[in-house]
Amino acid sequence: MSHKVKPSVQSLKSMPADYRFLGSPPLSDPLENSSSGSSVSVTIPRNGHLKNGFKGTRDSVGGVDNGNEDSPYSVSNGDPVVPLPQSTDRRWSDTSVYARKKVLQFWVQLPCGNWELGKVLSTSGEESVVKLPEGNVLKVISETLVPANPDILDGVDDLMQLSYLNEPAVLYNLEYRYNQDMIYTKAGPVLVAVNPFKEVPLYGNSNIEAYRKRSNESPHVYAIADTAIREMIRDEVNQSIIISGESGAGKTETAKIAMQYLAALGGGSGIEYEILKTNPILEAFGNAKTLRNDNSSRFGKLIEIHFSETGKISGAKVQTFLLEKSRVVQCAEGERSYHIFYQLCAGASPTLREKLNLTSAEEYKYLQQSNCYSINGVDDAERFQAVTEALDIVHVSKEDQESVFAMLAAVLWLGNVSFTVIDNENHVEPEEDESLSTVAKLIGCNINELKLALSNRNMKVRNDTIIQKLTLSQAIDARDALAKSIYACLFDWLVEQINKSLAVGKRRTGRSISILDIYGFESFDKNSFEQFCINYANERLQQHFNRHLFKLEQEEYIQDGIDWTRVDFEDNQNCLSLFEKKPLGLLSLLDEESTFPNGTDLTLANKLKEHLSANSCFRGDRGKTFTVSHYAGEVTYETTGFLEKNRDLLHSDSIKLLSSCSCHLPQAFASSMLIHSEKPVVGPLYKAGGADSQRLSVATKFKDQLFQLMQRLGNTTPHFIRCIKPNNVQSPGLYEQGLVLQQLRCCGVLEVVRISRSGFPTRMSHQKFSRRYGFLLLESIAAKDPLSVSVAILHQFNILPEMYQVGYTKLFFRTGQIGVLEDTRNRTLHGILRLQSCFRGHQARSRLREHKRRVTVLQSFVRGEKVRKEYTELLRRHRASAAIQSHVKRRIAKRQYKATVDASVVIQSAIRGELVRRCAGDIALREKEEENDILRQRLQQYDNRWSEYETKMKSMEEIWQKQMRSLQSSLSIAKKSLEVEDSARNSDASVNASDATELSGSGGDFRTHGRTRSVGVGLSVISRLAEEFGQRAQVFGDDTKFLMEVKSGQVEASLDPERELRRLKQMFDTWKKDYGGRLRETKLILGKLGSGESGGSAERVKMKWWGRLKSTRF
């Protein structure tokens, strides 16, 4: 896809002098002052056809045309193109002479603005016929041909190596490397980085290690960072890495890559991980999708990384510049607000969603304006998790994180707050709906106070307070101002928390490397206050770049009096004066108009046109627009919203509302606003009228920040990285020559290469040079003054005169020359060190041998004394041990003698016993037989006794059984006699009686209720006694039988049968005695009961029974 680029600069100074855009003002340079007044033109027609060559009308072609409307360098191309006067002076000295007869390859510029490589077929006078690779044949003016480099130089990593340094050669070299994913190229001291819009295999730990060991010398961000940290340690001078380029060129990613390398080299304490984790937070809260860039930084940041004395990272500090607050409440079509809003809506947990009353991003009016809710290839939910993890790492508590998310949700819900007109004067009040109540809940304020803050304004007039109701537009502005202020304060608060986490404290050493990642040059269809400030910052950075690489370089050459051909470059001092001049500069006039209560955007535009029309960089247009010629091209600004954004006023009612909130974050925001509003203001902004008007304007604050930044950068050694955007559609592999060429021109890369090639990039003072390399000379020469020593060094090492120049105070060397001296110095030092090491080794060995000899003598004395002492002690111990041994041996001998005696006695006794047993064997046998007879007799006696015992037991058992049967028969007889008596009495009785008798337990007491009959009682008592007798008889019989079986061996049991039988007999005797007593007691009771009721037969029967029972013997 080819894009044509409109001419945006006055002249193409790196091209042949024959080209020039129409409408350019006269130039006061040698190109205009040439004595030749003839004109030439390219014979490439815009309309024609090819036939055996190229035919057509002669048409002058000026540079690049049909530009892309999205490019910041594009302007109107309605002007016709006219030829320039021919000049013999050329921009590039190395392309001024071109031997077309010897060099067949060359570059020719086509009408579309692109360059093509072709071959010369023939040359006739001032015209040449060339053939393009596609086969097309063109006729062009010979002087417009630009020589091409040989094929061996294709894709060199340093543009200084090109034999022919011209625009098409640089473009082709960058494109050649870009197509092979080699996106980094050196341009002298500047690194050119072309955004690949894809992942390239140039990063990771292996590449970091290669650049750390310097085994890889290809251009890279790692190489720039490595140079910075080495120079910081070596020279003890703070360094800075300045990354510039237009929006979408890859500045943010380049800054992150540089930080990764510094963290890898200076890591170890753990704080480097926190530094890297600040990137997700700052990108989420400060970056947004624009038409040109999916991750555009809408703020500038300077990360100052501090190092310890050992080169390890000890802390960092983040400084931010000019957050684009208007993006919170307003987005263009196809763009997005800040990433964090979409990440919060997509990645919040269900609990957090419910707590914040979150819905989808499509439901919020602030996010609906652009109709863009996602970015291709980006997962907002995943990014949200990364942000929360990063917040944890930089020590933001969970409570504070919830408060941060609550503030974000409050901003979104503020956009949904609507207003209702309440009278004919268009006064409004907020509608009490979900949006208003949610905002009040999230920031912790009263809903009525929130309504008043959004619909009323308290104004102090002298000592009185006037309440003014707001119209619909005023209420919307107040609502949006509150939302913008909350988000801006939240962003500043997060940066403050990050700085607290990364604080250096007592570890500060003063050594630091600053990485500047600031917004690139911007030019849109509609450019407002934000683009105005952004482009002003880029102008200031461009001047710093020019001053360091062009102005200071050439001024130093002139001051030191060396032979030098001045190189012209685009100086933007005139544009900076347009912005900063007092009292008639853009910023001064803007601040002045901001102080007027009746000032409008139109009056501002008219004032600018009235006072600045004479400046060549300013052009007043119709209405509210004006145009500024920046270093990168012309940009047309529209003053709509300039005054309001410059004032950036939040009314005191809103500040009071935030201070009354119960949440700590709104209170902190209000305190911060009050502190800033209380700062004294001088100059054109000062006027009476309350705290709101006393605040510094945004432009003034930004200018002060910018001056402080430039002062800080001025105290460092800068390292420049120029990021190039290859196309406007963010497509990998697409390389638009016109767009790349304009960026190269605007950032001055070609001039840098020119100065580096023709200049002296390495310089050193006479004193430092002589001090560093003077030891290479003889001592007599080294004792002279530094200049003589320096010259002597140069002569001694045969450095060619054209490779260096001697200035008043310094020596200037061309590229690579100091490296020769440094290599010689290193080799010499290495040799000296080796010689010193050998000599020191010899000295050390000699001293060691002498020490060994002395030590040996000393050791001999010490060892002799030690041995003598040890011998004396050993002798004493020997005598003592001999005495102890004598005593011990004596006791042992005694014990052995006694043991021998005892053993002898035992042996004798055993022998004697054996003899006795042999003699008395028969006697013992007889004695044993007698003992056996006695034992058999005793056993027979025991058997007889046991038989008698069994007989007795059997007889006892028979007696028991007989007694039991006698008792049982007596009880049955008594029972029958009582039953007969009862039946006879019942037949004679005339009155029926019912008796209940209760016999109570062991006491034998009988209680009668009413009239009790003696016979019923007798029967009951006798029945119980008979039942007990039967039970006891059964128990005693079973126990006796069991014991007999145990004694006879029929049943095994672990008890003594004899003892158990004795115990059983005792139990039987006891029961028998008790049972007899109860029988007698029962007799007495029955006798008493029957004495009053019955006589005669009943008494006789009872007496008979008792008599029989009494006569029974157990």
XYZ file of N, CA and C in Angstrom, residues 23-97:
225
model
N 5.809 27.759 -3.100
C 5.266 28.445 -1.943
C 6.275 28.626 -0.837
N 7.473 28.147 -1.037
C 8.488 28.290 -0.004
C 9.029 29.704 -0.034
N 9.215 30.292 1.105
C 9.808 31.627 1.125
C 11.258 31.558 0.711
N 11.805 32.670 0.270
C 13.207 32.680 -0.151
C 14.107 32.238 0.989
N 15.124 31.469 0.647
C 16.044 30.956 1.650
C 17.325 31.777 1.632
N 17.800 32.045 2.777
C 19.051 32.793 2.894
C 20.197 31.823 3.103
N 20.408 30.957 2.150
C 21.511 30.029 2.248
C 22.224 29.997 0.910
N 23.330 29.289 0.819
C 24.100 29.290 -0.432
C 23.318 28.767 -1.603
N 22.279 28.010 -1.350
C 21.492 27.506 -2.468
C 20.835 28.646 -3.237
N 20.420 29.689 -2.527
C 19.745 30.811 -3.164
C 20.738 31.791 -3.761
N 21.932 31.812 -3.196
C 22.889 32.825 -3.619
C 23.806 32.365 -4.740
N 23.439 31.219 -5.326
C 24.290 30.716 -6.411
C 24.258 31.669 -7.593
N 25.392 31.751 -8.249
C 25.482 32.660 -9.402
C 24.742 32.135 -10.599
N 24.466 30.843 -10.602
C 23.772 30.273 -11.767
C 22.301 30.545 -11.638
N 21.724 31.080 -12.653
C 20.305 31.389 -12.612
C 19.478 30.524 -13.504
N 20.071 29.591 -14.179
C 19.293 28.724 -15.060
C 18.502 27.727 -14.264
N 17.442 27.207 -14.869
C 16.576 26.249 -14.187
C 16.543 24.959 -14.973
N 16.384 23.867 -14.248
C 16.285 22.541 -14.856
C 15.014 21.882 -14.353
N 14.569 20.874 -15.054
C 13.354 20.177 -14.638
C 13.477 18.716 -14.989
N 12.719 17.915 -14.305
C 12.700 16.480 -14.545
C 11.764 16.194 -15.693
N 12.173 15.331 -16.571
C 11.338 15.039 -17.734
C 10.476 13.815 -17.518
N 10.037 13.623 -16.275
C 9.088 12.534 -16.001
C 7.696 13.132 -16.057
N 6.902 12.832 -17.069
C 5.576 13.430 -17.179
C 4.611 12.785 -16.207
N 3.634 13.551 -15.777
C 2.576 12.997 -14.943
C 1.556 12.252 -15.781
N 1.422 12.616 -17.047
C 0.508 11.914 -17.942
C 1.280 11.561 -19.211
N 1.319 10.367 -19.576
C 2.042 9.936 -20.758
C 2.042 8.437 -20.843
N 2.756 7.930 -21.805
C 2.792 6.485 -21.953
C 4.217 6.086 -22.309
N 4.507 4.808 -22.100
C 5.830 4.261 -22.383
C 5.803 3.582 -23.743
N 6.762 3.952 -24.579
C 6.892 3.296 -25.875
C 8.325 3.510 -26.346
N 9.131 2.399 -26.242
C 10.548 2.485 -26.590
C 11.226 3.641 -25.841
N 10.864 3.808 -24.648
C 11.386 4.915 -23.860
C 10.243 5.607 -23.169
N 10.459 6.828 -22.789
C 9.424 7.582 -22.088
C 9.204 8.876 -22.831
N 7.979 9.087 -23.239
C 7.635 10.327 -23.919
C 6.607 11.069 -23.110
N 6.601 12.329 -23.229
C 5.591 13.127 -22.549
C 6.082 14.534 -22.415
N 5.213 15.370 -21.873
C 5.558 16.778 -21.679
C 6.491 16.907 -20.507
N 7.337 17.889 -20.516
C 8.245 18.152 -19.410
C 7.458 18.764 -18.276
N 7.584 18.182 -17.141
C 6.813 18.653 -15.988
C 7.721 18.644 -14.774
N 7.752 19.778 -14.117
C 8.619 19.880 -12.942
C 8.022 19.092 -11.790
N 8.846 18.323 -11.134
C 8.413 17.521 -9.985
C 9.130 18.044 -8.761
N 8.361 18.445 -7.766
C 8.996 18.870 -6.556
C 8.860 17.839 -5.505
N 9.773 17.245 -5.044
C 9.709 16.392 -3.883
C 8.585 15.415 -3.847
N 7.979 15.302 -2.616
C 6.990 14.273 -2.353
C 5.624 14.886 -2.429
N 4.628 14.140 -2.939
C 3.356 14.750 -3.182
C 2.249 13.786 -2.881
N 1.041 14.300 -2.861
C -0.142 13.491 -2.509
C 0.058 12.800 -1.159
N 0.238 13.600 -0.153
C 0.531 13.044 1.169
C -0.670 12.412 1.836
N -0.389 11.700 2.895
C -1.425 11.059 3.697
C -2.035 12.087 4.634
N -3.339 12.093 4.722
C -3.990 13.118 5.536
C -3.724 12.918 7.019
N -3.403 11.676 7.404
C -3.162 11.414 8.820
C -1.767 11.803 9.254
N -0.903 12.086 8.309
C 0.473 12.403 8.671
C 0.553 13.773 9.320
N 1.359 13.913 10.352
C 1.514 15.225 10.990
C 2.291 16.208 10.151
N 2.810 15.744 9.040
C 3.630 16.610 8.215
C 2.886 17.102 6.989
N 1.627 16.757 6.846
C 0.898 17.074 5.616
C 0.311 18.475 5.679
N 0.327 19.138 4.525
C -0.315 20.439 4.377
C -1.047 20.427 3.053
N -1.659 21.523 2.755
C -2.386 21.610 1.500
C -1.428 21.536 0.321
N -1.856 20.811 -0.703
C -1.005 20.657 -1.874
C -1.641 21.294 -3.103
N -2.334 22.346 -2.890
C -2.988 22.992 -4.019
C -2.062 23.848 -4.845
N -0.875 24.152 -4.321
C 0.031 25.018 -5.079
C 0.703 24.238 -6.195
N 0.924 24.883 -7.373
C 1.671 24.219 -8.442
C 3.135 24.139 -8.090
N 3.845 23.293 -8.801
C 5.265 23.084 -8.548
C 6.070 23.822 -9.603
N 7.081 24.544 -9.163
C 7.931 25.283 -10.091
C 9.362 24.853 -9.860
N 10.214 24.953 -10.858
C 11.606 24.548 -10.684
C 12.371 25.550 -9.854
N 13.431 25.067 -9.250
C 14.316 25.908 -8.447
C 15.506 26.343 -9.281
N 16.137 27.433 -8.902
C 17.396 27.789 -9.574
C 18.429 26.730 -9.298
N 19.208 26.441 -10.326
C 20.248 25.439 -10.177
C 21.415 26.036 -9.413
N 22.004 25.222 -8.600
C 23.126 25.694 -7.785
C 24.250 24.690 -7.869
N 25.450 25.191 -7.903
C 26.605 24.293 -7.920
C 26.930 23.771 -6.524
N 26.400 24.438 -5.476
C 26.640 23.984 -4.097
C 25.699 22.845 -3.769
N 26.231 21.793 -3.169
C 25.398 20.645 -2.848
C 25.321 20.470 -1.337
N 24.181 19.843 -0.966
C 23.961 19.613 0.456
C 24.948 18.596 1.016
N 25.180 17.550 0.256
C 26.052 16.475 0.725
C 27.338 16.502 -0.094
N 28.436 16.701 0.561
C 29.706 16.802 -0.151
C 30.112 15.475 -0.772
N 29.669 14.353 -0.155
C 30.087 13.078 -0.698
C 29.242 12.650 -1.888
N 28.235 13.443 -2.289
C 27.435 13.124 -3.474
C 27.512 14.244 -4.502
N 28.440 15.186 -4.300
C 28.502 16.317 -5.226
C 29.096 15.913 -6.570
N 29.960 14.928 -6.553
C 30.567 14.482 -7.802
C 30.082 13.075 -8.083
